[in-house]
Short mmCIF file of C-alpha atoms (C1' of nucleotides) in Angstrom, two decimals:
data_model
loop_
_atom_site.label_atom_id
_atom_site.label_comp_id
_atom_site.label_asym_id
_atom_site.label_seq_id
_atom_site.Cartn_x
_atom_site.Cartn_y
_atom_site.Cartn_z
CA MET K 587 141.54 22.04 155.95
CA ALA K 588 143.42 25.11 154.95
CA LYS K 589 145.08 25.70 158.26
CA ILE K 590 147.80 23.10 158.07
CA ASP K 591 151.07 24.71 157.24
CA THR K 592 152.62 23.28 154.13
CA LYS K 593 155.21 24.43 151.76
CA GLY K 594 152.96 23.89 148.83
CA GLU K 595 152.97 21.18 146.27
CA ALA K 596 155.76 22.49 144.11
CA ALA K 597 158.17 23.37 146.92
CA ARG K 598 160.25 20.33 146.20
CA SER K 599 161.71 20.67 142.75
CA PRO K 600 160.48 17.84 140.57
CA ARG K 601 163.75 16.01 140.88
CA ALA K 602 165.24 17.30 144.07
CA PRO K 603 167.42 14.78 145.87
CA ARG K 604 165.14 12.60 147.91
CA LYS K 605 165.99 12.40 151.56
CA THR K 606 166.46 8.71 151.97
CA THR K 607 164.88 7.74 155.26
CA ALA K 608 167.79 5.65 156.43
CA THR K 609 165.90 2.53 155.51
CA ALA K 610 165.44 2.98 151.80
CA PRO K 611 168.71 2.01 150.20
CA PRO K 612 168.75 3.68 146.80
CA ARG K 613 169.36 0.96 144.35
CA THR K 614 172.26 1.37 142.02
CA SER K 615 170.84 1.53 138.58
CA ARG K 616 172.18 -0.66 135.88
CA ARG K 617 172.38 2.23 133.48
CA ALA K 618 174.84 4.99 134.05
CA ARG K 619 173.60 7.70 136.41
CA SER K 620 175.28 10.94 137.37
CA ALA K 621 177.46 10.42 140.43
CA LYS K 622 175.46 12.70 142.76
CA THR K 623 172.98 9.94 143.72
CA GLU K 624 170.06 11.39 141.89
CA THR K 625 166.85 9.95 143.19
CA PRO K 626 166.09 6.76 141.37
CA TYR K 627 162.77 6.76 139.62
CA HIS K 628 161.95 3.54 141.37
CA HIS K 629 162.30 3.86 145.10
CA GLY K 630 162.77 0.20 145.88
CA ALA K 631 161.05 0.10 149.25
CA LEU K 632 158.46 2.80 148.99
CA ARG K 633 155.79 0.92 150.85
CA GLU K 634 157.74 0.69 154.08
CA ALA K 635 159.13 4.18 153.61
CA LEU K 636 155.62 5.54 153.28
CA LEU K 637 154.46 3.77 156.42
CA GLN K 638 157.36 5.19 158.39
CA ALA K 639 156.77 8.62 156.92
CA ALA K 640 153.11 8.35 157.86
CA GLU K 641 153.96 7.49 161.45
CA ARG K 642 156.31 10.46 161.61
CA VAL K 643 153.73 12.84 160.18
CA LEU K 644 151.09 11.47 162.52
CA GLU K 645 153.05 11.97 165.70
CA ARG K 646 154.35 15.35 164.51
CA ASP K 647 151.23 16.96 163.05
CA GLY K 648 148.47 14.91 164.57
CA LEU K 649 145.69 13.06 162.91
CA ALA K 650 144.50 16.16 161.10
CA GLY K 651 147.85 16.52 159.36
CA LEU K 652 147.97 12.92 158.22
CA THR K 653 147.00 13.21 154.57
CA LEU K 654 148.06 11.18 151.58
CA ARG K 655 149.82 14.17 150.11
CA ALA K 656 151.60 15.05 153.33
CA VAL K 657 152.89 11.51 153.63
CA ALA K 658 154.08 11.59 150.03
CA ARG K 659 155.88 14.87 150.72
CA GLU K 660 157.49 13.47 153.83
CA ALA K 661 158.72 10.47 151.88
CA GLY K 662 159.88 12.70 149.03
CA VAL K 663 157.77 11.21 146.29
CA SER K 664 154.97 12.50 144.13
CA HIS K 665 151.61 12.95 145.74
CA ALA K 666 150.03 10.11 143.80
CA ALA K 667 152.69 7.55 144.61
CA PRO K 668 150.95 6.17 147.73
CA THR K 669 147.90 5.27 145.69
CA HIS K 670 149.75 2.49 143.97
CA HIS K 671 150.70 0.87 147.26
CA PHE K 672 147.63 1.49 149.39
CA GLY K 673 144.97 2.31 146.87
CA ASP K 674 143.21 4.62 149.19
CA LEU K 675 143.53 6.85 152.22
CA THR K 676 141.60 4.15 154.03
CA GLY K 677 144.20 1.70 152.81
CA LEU K 678 147.08 3.70 154.19
CA LEU K 679 145.34 4.29 157.51
CA SER K 680 144.49 0.62 157.80
CA GLU K 681 148.02 -0.55 157.18
CA LEU K 682 149.35 2.05 159.59
CA ALA K 683 146.86 0.89 162.20
CA ALA K 684 148.07 -2.65 161.66
CA VAL K 685 151.61 -1.49 162.37
CA GLY K 686 150.29 0.16 165.51
CA PHE K 687 148.55 -2.98 166.72
CA ARG K 688 151.71 -4.97 166.25
CA GLN K 689 153.76 -2.45 168.24
CA PHE K 690 150.99 -2.49 170.82
CA ASN K 691 150.97 -6.26 171.14
CA VAL K 692 154.73 -6.37 171.49
CA ALA K 693 154.65 -3.75 174.25
CA MET K 694 151.98 -5.63 176.18
CA ALA K 695 153.78 -8.93 175.93
CA ALA K 696 157.05 -7.35 177.03
CA SER K 697 155.36 -5.76 180.01
CA CYS K 698 153.88 -9.09 181.02
CA ASP K 699 157.23 -10.80 180.80
CA ALA K 700 158.83 -8.16 182.98
CA ALA K 701 156.34 -8.60 185.81
CA THR K 702 157.66 -10.37 188.91
CA THR K 703 155.17 -10.10 191.75
CA PRO K 704 151.54 -11.23 191.39
CA LEU K 705 150.31 -7.67 191.81
CA GLU K 706 152.62 -6.51 189.08
CA ALA K 707 151.39 -9.30 186.88
CA ALA K 708 147.80 -8.28 187.45
CA LEU K 709 148.48 -4.66 186.56
CA ALA K 710 151.03 -5.17 183.82
CA ARG K 711 148.65 -5.32 180.89
CA PRO K 712 146.44 -2.37 181.74
CA LYS K 713 149.45 -0.24 182.55
CA ALA K 714 151.19 -1.16 179.31
CA TYR K 715 147.95 -0.47 177.45
CA VAL K 716 147.64 3.06 178.76
CA ALA K 717 151.37 3.67 178.54
CA TYR K 718 151.42 2.83 174.85
CA ALA K 719 148.52 5.16 174.18
CA GLN K 720 150.25 7.97 176.06
CA ALA K 721 153.52 7.41 174.26
CA HIS K 722 151.88 7.12 170.84
CA PRO K 723 148.64 9.06 171.01
CA GLY K 724 148.47 9.46 167.27
CA MET K 725 148.86 5.77 166.66
CA TYR K 726 146.30 4.88 169.29
CA GLY K 727 143.96 7.37 167.69
CA ILE K 728 144.36 5.74 164.31
CA MET K 729 143.74 2.33 165.82
CA PHE K 730 140.68 3.12 167.89
CA ARG K 731 139.34 6.48 166.93
CA THR K 732 139.12 6.41 163.19
CA GLU K 733 136.10 5.14 161.38
CA ARG K 734 138.11 5.06 158.18
CA LEU K 735 139.61 1.64 158.73
CA ASP K 736 139.07 -1.41 156.59
CA TYR K 737 139.07 -4.44 158.86
CA SER K 738 138.69 -6.73 155.91
CA ARG K 739 142.36 -6.16 155.20
CA PRO K 740 144.14 -9.28 156.43
CA SER K 741 147.07 -7.48 158.03
CA LEU K 742 144.82 -5.23 160.10
CA HIS K 743 142.37 -7.95 160.93
CA GLU K 744 145.09 -10.28 162.17
CA ALA K 745 146.91 -7.67 164.22
CA ALA K 746 143.72 -6.48 165.90
CA GLU K 747 142.55 -10.01 166.47
CA ALA K 748 145.82 -10.89 168.17
CA SER K 749 145.32 -7.95 170.47
CA PHE K 750 141.86 -9.11 171.39
CA ALA K 751 143.00 -12.68 171.90
CA GLY K 752 145.67 -11.52 174.30
CA LEU K 753 143.08 -9.65 176.30
CA ALA K 754 140.66 -12.56 176.41
CA ASN K 755 143.44 -14.85 177.47
CA ALA K 756 144.52 -12.60 180.29
CA VAL K 757 140.97 -12.37 181.56
CA GLY K 758 140.67 -16.12 181.34
CA MET K 759 143.80 -16.59 183.39
CA MET K 760 142.51 -14.19 186.00
CA ARG K 761 139.38 -16.25 186.34
CA GLN K 762 141.39 -19.47 186.19
CA GLU K 763 139.24 -20.65 183.33
CA GLN K 764 139.98 -21.85 179.89
CA ILE K 765 138.37 -19.40 177.49
CA SER K 766 137.29 -21.52 174.57
CA GLY K 767 137.55 -20.01 171.12
CA ASP K 768 133.99 -20.09 169.95
CA SER K 769 131.67 -19.97 172.92
CA LEU K 770 131.40 -17.88 176.07
CA THR K 771 129.14 -17.79 179.09
CA LEU K 772 127.48 -14.50 179.87
CA ASN K 773 129.74 -13.99 182.86
CA GLN K 774 132.84 -14.69 180.83
CA GLY K 775 131.75 -12.24 178.15
CA ALA K 776 130.93 -9.70 180.82
CA ALA K 777 134.37 -10.09 182.37
CA ILE K 778 136.10 -9.54 179.04
CA ALA K 779 133.88 -6.63 178.12
CA ARG K 780 134.43 -5.11 181.55
CA ALA K 781 138.19 -5.32 181.38
CA TRP K 782 138.38 -3.98 177.86
CA SER K 783 135.80 -1.24 178.35
CA LEU K 784 137.45 -0.09 181.53
CA VAL K 785 140.93 0.27 180.08
CA HIS K 786 139.83 1.51 176.68
CA GLY K 787 137.42 4.02 178.15
CA PHE K 788 140.02 5.29 180.59
CA THR K 789 142.51 5.69 177.79
CA MET K 790 140.13 7.57 175.53
CA LEU K 791 139.04 9.92 178.30
CA LEU K 792 142.65 10.47 179.26
CA LEU K 793 143.77 11.26 175.71
CA ASP K 794 140.80 13.56 175.23
CA GLY K 795 141.81 15.47 178.34
CA ARG K 796 138.51 14.64 179.98
CA LEU K 797 140.15 13.31 183.13
CA LYS K 798 141.99 16.54 183.80
CA ASP K 799 139.17 17.79 185.99
CA ILE K 800 139.32 14.68 188.13
CA LEU K 801 143.10 14.60 188.34
CA ALA K 802 143.21 18.24 189.35
CA ARG K 803 140.90 17.53 192.28
CA LEU K 804 142.93 14.60 193.57
CA PRO K 805 145.69 14.85 196.18
CA GLU K 806 148.64 16.89 194.99
CA GLY K 807 150.62 15.25 192.20
CA THR K 808 148.45 12.23 191.60
CA THR K 809 149.35 10.90 188.20
CA ALA K 810 147.14 9.23 185.63
CA GLU K 811 148.92 5.95 186.18
CA ARG K 812 148.21 6.14 189.89
CA LEU K 813 144.55 6.82 189.19
CA LEU K 814 144.47 3.82 186.88
CA GLU K 815 145.93 1.61 189.60
CA ALA K 816 143.42 2.83 192.12
CA MET K 817 140.63 2.31 189.63
CA LEU K 818 141.68 -1.29 189.12
CA THR K 819 142.50 -2.22 192.70
CA ALA K 820 140.32 -0.11 195.01
CA PRO K 821 137.40 -2.10 196.38
CA VAL K 822 134.06 -1.40 194.74
CA THR K 823 132.38 -0.02 197.81
CA ALA K 824 128.64 0.38 197.62
CA LYS K 825 125.93 -0.65 195.26
CA LEU K 826 123.14 1.47 196.60
CA PRO K 827 120.33 3.62 195.21
CA GLY K 828 122.23 5.33 192.46
CA CYS K 829 120.07 7.93 190.78
CA MET J 1017 136.62 13.24 150.08
CA ALA J 1018 135.33 12.84 146.59
CA LYS J 1019 133.13 9.87 147.30
CA ILE J 1020 130.24 11.62 148.97
CA ASP J 1021 127.42 11.98 146.56
CA THR J 1022 126.32 15.53 146.12
CA LYS J 1023 124.34 17.35 143.57
CA GLY J 1024 127.03 19.91 143.08
CA GLU J 1025 127.24 23.44 144.23
CA ALA J 1026 125.01 24.98 141.61
CA ALA J 1027 122.24 22.41 141.73
CA ARG J 1028 120.00 24.73 143.65
CA SER J 1029 119.22 27.71 141.49
CA PRO J 1030 120.50 30.84 143.20
CA ARG J 1031 117.04 31.79 144.32
CA ALA J 1032 115.19 28.53 144.38
CA PRO J 1033 112.43 28.42 146.97
CA ARG J 1034 114.04 27.44 150.22
CA LYS J 1035 112.55 24.45 151.92
CA THR J 1036 111.59 25.92 155.23
CA THR J 1037 112.43 23.40 157.91
CA ALA J 1038 109.15 23.73 159.71
CA THR J 1039 110.82 25.82 162.34
CA ALA J 1040 112.01 28.79 160.36
CA PRO J 1041 108.99 31.02 159.88
CA PRO J 1042 109.79 33.15 156.84
CA ARG J 1043 109.34 36.66 157.91
CA THR J 1044 107.04 38.81 155.90
CA SER J 1045 109.10 41.56 154.48
CA ARG J 1046 108.09 45.12 154.94
CA ARG J 1047 108.60 45.85 151.30
CA ALA J 1048 106.32 44.31 148.76
CA ARG J 1049 107.40 40.84 147.67
CA SER J 1050 105.94 38.66 144.96
CA ALA J 1051 103.22 36.49 146.43
CA LYS J 1052 104.93 33.15 145.78
CA THR J 1053 106.93 33.26 149.03
CA GLU J 1054 110.28 33.82 147.46
CA THR J 1055 113.01 33.03 149.87
CA PRO J 1056 113.74 36.04 151.98
CA TYR J 1057 117.29 37.24 151.80
CA HIS J 1058 117.38 37.17 155.54
CA HIS J 1059 116.39 33.81 156.91
CA GLY J 1060 115.39 34.98 160.33
CA ALA J 1061 116.39 31.91 162.31
CA LEU J 1062 119.30 30.55 160.35
CA ARG J 1063 121.33 29.57 163.34
CA GLU J 1064 118.82 27.09 164.67
CA ALA J 1065 117.94 25.94 161.17
CA LEU J 1066 121.59 25.19 160.51
CA LEU J 1067 121.95 23.21 163.71
CA GLN J 1068 118.92 21.13 162.85
CA ALA J 1069 120.17 20.66 159.31
CA ALA J 1070 123.53 19.60 160.69
CA GLU J 1071 121.94 16.99 162.94
CA ARG J 1072 119.96 15.65 160.00
CA VAL J 1073 123.03 15.46 157.77
CA LEU J 1074 125.02 13.84 160.55
CA GLU J 1075 122.58 11.04 161.23
CA ARG J 1076 121.94 10.55 157.52
CA ASP J 1077 125.43 10.70 156.02
CA GLY J 1078 127.59 10.08 159.03
CA LEU J 1079 130.43 12.15 160.38
CA ALA J 1080 132.26 12.08 157.08
CA GLY J 1081 129.34 13.75 155.33
CA LEU J 1082 129.02 16.51 157.87
CA THR J 1083 130.67 19.42 156.11
CA LEU J 1084 129.93 23.12 156.26
CA ARG J 1085 128.84 23.11 152.67
CA ALA J 1086 126.59 20.09 153.08
CA VAL J 1087 124.88 21.70 156.03
CA ALA J 1088 124.39 24.90 154.07
CA ARG J 1089 122.88 22.91 151.20
CA GLU J 1090 120.59 21.04 153.56
CA ALA J 1091 119.40 24.34 154.99
CA GLY J 1092 119.06 25.83 151.55
CA VAL J 1093 121.46 28.71 151.96
CA SER J 1094 124.72 29.67 150.36
CA HIS J 1095 127.75 27.70 151.36
CA ALA J 1096 129.32 30.58 153.22
CA ALA J 1097 126.29 31.42 155.31
CA PRO J 1098 127.24 29.21 158.27
CA THR J 1099 130.49 31.09 158.67
CA HIS J 1100 128.67 34.13 159.93
CA HIS J 1101 126.94 32.18 162.69
CA PHE J 1102 129.62 29.71 163.73
CA GLY J 1103 132.77 31.22 162.36
CA ASP J 1104 134.33 27.89 161.77
CA LEU J 1105 133.74 24.22 161.18
CA THR J 1106 134.99 23.77 164.72
CA GLY J 1107 132.37 26.28 165.78
CA LEU J 1108 129.54 24.41 164.15
CA LEU J 1109 130.70 21.07 165.51
CA SER J 1110 131.06 22.51 168.99
CA GLU J 1111 127.58 24.00 169.04
CA LEU J 1112 126.14 20.78 167.66
CA ALA J 1113 127.97 18.82 170.34
CA ALA J 1114 126.46 21.16 172.92
CA VAL J 1115 123.02 20.34 171.57
CA GLY J 1116 123.91 16.68 171.86
CA PHE J 1117 125.04 17.00 175.47
CA ARG J 1118 121.80 18.71 176.38
CA GLN J 1119 119.73 15.96 174.73
CA PHE J 1120 121.96 13.46 176.48
CA ASN J 1121 121.48 15.02 179.90
CA VAL J 1122 117.74 15.18 179.44
CA ALA J 1123 117.61 11.51 178.47
CA MET J 1124 119.64 10.48 181.51
CA ALA J 1125 117.54 12.51 183.89
CA ALA J 1126 114.32 11.13 182.43
CA SER J 1127 115.60 7.60 182.76
CA CYS J 1128 116.48 8.22 186.40
CA ASP J 1129 113.06 9.61 187.14
CA ALA J 1130 111.40 6.59 185.57
CA ALA J 1131 113.23 4.11 187.76
CA THR J 1132 111.19 2.44 190.49
CA THR J 1133 113.11 -0.45 192.04
CA PRO J 1134 116.59 0.03 193.55
CA LEU J 1135 118.11 -2.21 190.89
CA GLU J 1136 116.49 -0.14 188.16
CA ALA J 1137 117.80 2.98 189.80
CA ALA J 1138 121.30 1.59 189.86
CA LEU J 1139 121.21 0.66 186.17
CA ALA J 1140 119.17 3.56 184.86
CA ARG J 1141 122.03 5.92 184.07
CA PRO J 1142 124.36 3.49 182.33
CA LYS J 1143 121.51 2.08 180.29
CA ALA J 1144 120.32 5.50 179.25
CA TYR J 1145 123.90 6.43 178.40
CA VAL J 1146 124.35 3.52 176.03
CA ALA J 1147 120.83 3.82 174.68
CA TYR J 1148 121.39 7.42 173.69
CA ALA J 1149 124.60 6.54 171.91
CA GLN J 1150 122.90 3.73 170.02
CA ALA J 1151 119.98 5.92 169.05
CA HIS J 1152 122.18 8.85 168.01
CA PRO J 1153 125.54 7.40 167.05
CA GLY J 1154 126.45 10.42 164.98
CA MET J 1155 125.77 12.79 167.82
CA TYR J 1156 127.67 10.68 170.30
CA GLY J 1157 130.54 10.59 167.84
CA ILE J 1158 130.58 14.36 167.62
CA MET J 1159 130.51 14.65 171.38
CA PHE J 1160 133.21 12.14 172.24
CA ARG J 1161 135.09 11.19 169.16
CA THR J 1162 135.98 14.46 167.52
CA GLU J 1163 139.12 16.33 168.33
CA ARG J 1164 137.74 19.36 166.53
CA LEU J 1165 135.77 20.72 169.45
CA ASP J 1166 136.33 24.00 171.20
CA TYR J 1167 135.57 23.52 174.88
CA SER J 1168 136.20 27.15 175.56
CA ARG J 1169 132.81 27.89 174.04
CA PRO J 1170 130.49 28.51 176.97
CA SER J 1171 127.55 26.54 175.60
CA LEU J 1172 129.63 23.43 175.04
CA HIS J 1173 131.56 23.79 178.27
CA GLU J 1174 128.41 24.12 180.33
CA ALA J 1175 126.55 21.27 178.69
CA ALA J 1176 129.50 18.91 178.99
CA GLU J 1177 130.13 20.01 182.57
CA ALA J 1178 126.54 19.32 183.49
CA SER J 1179 126.93 15.84 182.11
CA PHE J 1180 130.01 15.23 184.21
CA ALA J 1181 128.41 16.67 187.31
CA GLY J 1182 125.48 14.31 186.93
CA LEU J 1183 127.85 11.40 186.73
CA ALA J 1184 129.87 12.46 189.74
CA ASN J 1185 126.69 12.96 191.70
CA ALA J 1186 125.37 9.54 190.86
CA VAL J 1187 128.62 7.95 191.93
CA GLY J 1188 128.53 9.95 195.13
CA MET J 1189 125.02 8.73 195.90
CA MET J 1190 126.10 5.17 195.27
CA ARG J 1191 128.85 5.54 197.80
CA GLN J 1192 126.57 7.46 200.13
CA GLU J 1193 129.06 10.28 200.22
CA GLN J 1194 128.85 13.92 199.53
CA ILE J 1195 131.16 14.62 196.57
CA SER J 1196 132.53 18.04 197.27
CA GLY J 1197 133.09 20.32 194.33
CA ASP J 1198 136.79 20.97 194.53
CA SER J 1199 138.49 18.08 196.26
CA LEU J 1200 138.39 14.31 195.96
CA THR J 1201 140.04 11.40 197.69
CA LEU J 1202 141.87 8.93 195.52
CA ASN J 1203 139.15 6.36 196.06
CA GLN J 1204 136.44 8.79 195.14
CA GLY J 1205 138.26 9.78 191.98
CA ALA J 1206 138.85 6.15 191.19
CA ALA J 1207 135.16 5.39 191.60
CA ILE J 1208 134.16 8.17 189.24
CA ALA J 1209 136.82 7.31 186.70
CA ARG J 1210 135.81 3.66 186.88
CA ALA J 1211 132.14 4.33 186.28
CA TRP J 1212 132.78 6.73 183.45
CA SER J 1213 135.51 4.68 181.79
CA LEU J 1214 133.42 1.56 181.97
CA VAL J 1215 130.35 3.01 180.32
CA HIS J 1216 132.20 5.22 177.87
CA GLY J 1217 134.54 2.45 176.84
CA PHE J 1218 131.69 0.01 176.41
CA THR J 1219 129.84 2.51 174.27
CA MET J 1220 132.80 3.26 172.05
CA LEU J 1221 133.61 -0.38 171.52
CA LEU J 1222 129.97 -1.09 170.79
CA LEU J 1223 129.62 1.72 168.27
CA ASP J 1224 132.87 0.66 166.62
CA GLY J 1225 131.53 -2.84 166.21
CA ARG J 1226 134.33 -4.23 168.31
CA LEU J 1227 131.99 -6.11 170.64
CA LYS J 1228 130.42 -8.08 167.80
CA ASP J 1229 132.89 -10.89 168.27
CA ILE J 1230 132.01 -11.20 171.93
CA LEU J 1231 128.28 -10.92 171.39
CA ALA J 1232 128.39 -13.57 168.69
CA ARG J 1233 130.01 -16.01 171.10
CA LEU J 1234 127.47 -15.46 173.85
CA PRO J 1235 124.30 -17.54 174.32
CA GLU J 1236 121.88 -17.18 171.46
CA GLY J 1237 120.28 -13.77 171.19
CA THR J 1238 122.18 -11.99 173.94
CA THR J 1239 121.78 -8.27 173.32
CA ALA J 1240 124.24 -5.50 173.99
CA GLU J 1241 122.03 -4.17 176.75
CA ARG J 1242 122.04 -7.56 178.45
CA LEU J 1243 125.80 -7.68 178.23
CA LEU J 1244 125.99 -4.23 179.76
CA GLU J 1245 123.81 -5.33 182.66
CA ALA J 1246 125.94 -8.39 183.26
CA MET J 1247 129.06 -6.29 183.07
CA LEU J 1248 127.73 -3.96 185.75
CA THR J 1249 126.16 -6.52 188.08
CA ALA J 1250 128.07 -9.78 187.72
CA PRO J 1251 130.44 -10.34 190.64
CA VAL J 1252 134.08 -9.63 189.91
CA THR J 1253 135.32 -13.14 190.50
CA ALA J 1254 139.06 -13.58 190.76
CA LYS J 1255 142.07 -11.35 191.09
CA LEU J 1256 144.75 -13.87 190.40
CA PRO J 1257 147.99 -14.09 188.43
CA GLY J 1258 146.83 -12.28 185.33
CA CYS J 1259 149.50 -12.33 182.64
"C1'" DT V 1247 173.64 -9.91 125.19
"C1'" DC V 1248 169.63 -7.39 123.69
"C1'" DC V 1249 164.87 -6.22 123.94
"C1'" DC V 1250 160.52 -5.69 125.53
"C1'" DC V 1251 156.95 -6.23 129.22
"C1'" DT V 1252 155.17 -4.61 133.29
"C1'" DA V 1253 155.38 -2.83 137.90
"C1'" DT V 1254 156.46 1.47 139.75
"C1'" DC V 1255 156.43 6.37 139.95
"C1'" DT V 1256 155.16 11.20 137.97
"C1'" DT V 1257 152.03 14.51 135.64
"C1'" DT V 1258 147.91 16.32 134.80
"C1'" DA V 1259 143.19 17.03 135.78
"C1'" DC V 1260 138.88 17.50 138.37
"C1'" DA V 1261 135.38 17.77 142.02
"C1'" DT V 1262 135.02 19.01 146.76
"C1'" DC V 1263 136.18 21.27 150.98
"C1'" DG V 1264 137.28 25.25 154.36
"C1'" DT V 1265 137.93 29.92 154.57
"C1'" DA V 1266 138.67 34.79 153.42
"C1'" DA V 1267 137.02 39.02 151.26
"C1'" DA V 1268 133.99 41.83 148.82
"C1'" DG V 1269 129.27 42.81 147.24
"C1'" DA V 1270 124.09 42.67 147.88
"C1'" DT V 1271 119.99 43.01 150.77
"C1'" DT V 1272 117.10 44.30 154.50
"C1'" DG V 1273 115.42 45.14 159.29
"C1'" DG V 1274 115.45 48.58 162.52
"C1'" DA V 1275 117.16 52.70 164.90
"C1'" DT V 1276 117.51 57.60 164.40
"C1'" DA Q 179 112.45 58.96 155.37
"C1'" DT Q 180 117.24 57.76 155.78
"C1'" DC Q 181 121.17 55.51 156.94
"C1'" DC Q 182 123.69 51.82 159.55
"C1'" DA Q 183 124.86 47.33 160.67
"C1'" DA Q 184 123.71 42.65 160.66
"C1'" DT Q 185 122.82 39.03 157.56
"C1'" DC Q 186 123.35 36.48 153.43
"C1'" DT Q 187 125.54 35.71 148.56
"C1'" DT Q 188 129.40 35.75 145.22
"C1'" DT Q 189 133.76 35.12 144.05
"C1'" DA Q 190 138.28 33.42 144.79
"C1'" DC Q 191 142.16 30.58 146.50
"C1'" DG Q 192 144.84 26.86 148.32
"C1'" DA Q 193 144.40 22.14 149.96
"C1'" DT Q 194 142.79 17.44 149.58
"C1'" DG Q 195 141.46 12.62 147.51
"C1'" DT Q 196 141.28 10.21 143.45
"C1'" DA Q 197 141.31 8.92 138.52
"C1'" DA Q 198 143.81 8.56 134.19
"C1'" DA Q 199 147.55 8.99 131.16
"C1'" DG Q 200 152.56 9.38 130.49
"C1'" DA Q 201 157.51 8.31 131.87
"C1'" DT Q 202 161.04 5.13 133.69
"C1'" DA Q 203 163.57 1.09 134.65
"C1'" DG Q 204 164.03 -3.76 136.62
"C1'" DG Q 205 164.10 -8.29 135.13
"C1'" DG Q 206 162.85 -12.25 132.33
"C1'" DG Q 207 162.89 -14.37 127.74
"C1'" DA Q 208 165.03 -14.27 122.97
#
DNA sequence: TCCCCTATCTTTACATCGTAAAGATTGGAT
DNA sequence: ATCCAATCTTTACGATGTAAAGATAGGGGA
């Protein structure tokens, strides 16, 4: 844990001007304050600022660099400030994951809306899924790779649930069935599990660099997206011996 | 990081009798030593003892509890002892992951050998894959969930490569093709990626508890293994609209 | 309008972790 | 028998998460 470059805790002078993150309007205090916009003691929108700072740190320094103190530094507040808003590192990670799931859901829905041909419609969701993960690997990691998430938090639970519901719905439409909320046949469950496992597994392997070997052996310039398409559309040829 | 219960650094008296892990024969020193089997300064097989200690800690306290110092405590040596053998936390994790891959490969091979009917043969590998992950969730986590692995280490690279080769081979047999070492058609690559993504994704979702919702909605008492079977054997019904 | 309560943020403190560096011990080669 | 080098221990330092106590100020009640 000592590898991460950091300017040390006291680098920022105790009252250095806080870099307002363009979305944290410093409130004008009622009492007189020196003209130079000294940082107000009360931030006013620290919670959101911290979440944005966390996302920045995550995509810049990776999951290993995403610490409570680093986020506090990035937001320009004391290292204990996040505690008040998230209680815990788990709390911060969970809320950030919830943000990620919402972004994720929006991206999937948008991709679906943009589809015109039936083939496009069939591939829209999986493609958007993988594309989001590639564009925001840190976020996807937080959402699916961290064991330090608290799904009992309503915001996270709801956002993740919405994601799952969207998936189940899409599978239901593919099978031209109505997927009821509280009961599934084995084949329905298998279809959902298959779709999710396939895309999630592909994404994880891709982000972990474990598909590089395969991609390198494919015809010149075959991209991951192309491989995904082939994986989803190519006929499942044989079901023979197998060991 | 302050939640993990631990008896503190100095709990073990500096020269307390080391609990030999049943596989670390304390060497008899040349020089006279008091009869009571005081711990020898030189362990004699610390490397292996540390790996076994690490596996124990991992399956007992989870990935979060797997620290260099905890492993050293478990093995009964000073907290800096592992450094000499693994250099780094990354080093220890990588070697432990290599151990895991070897166990994993052995389990898969054994399961293949045990198969008798063609159907069993076709399902043997995936089932063994998931079964290993369920039996050793910590190990599987180290192998596939940690970004702190150094694949340039020969032991890890070889073990992981063997695992991949086994998979590619199995897929090749299923398609009744010879999978050449250095070149693949798009459909071949897609078949391999599909098989791997499917099983890996299923395993990750299962270990993360994300399949609980599905399992709970399936007919009474449907197990994860049954769902896996269905996922692999049930006919892929429709390829319709889809969004 | 004034004052005080309380949410918000900062300071201070502590246990733990990874890692580096220096000292102690010992097995084995010379 | 002696010395070297590998192995293990001590000591030290910066970083982290978290708890607890102190400082500040926004806003409601007088």
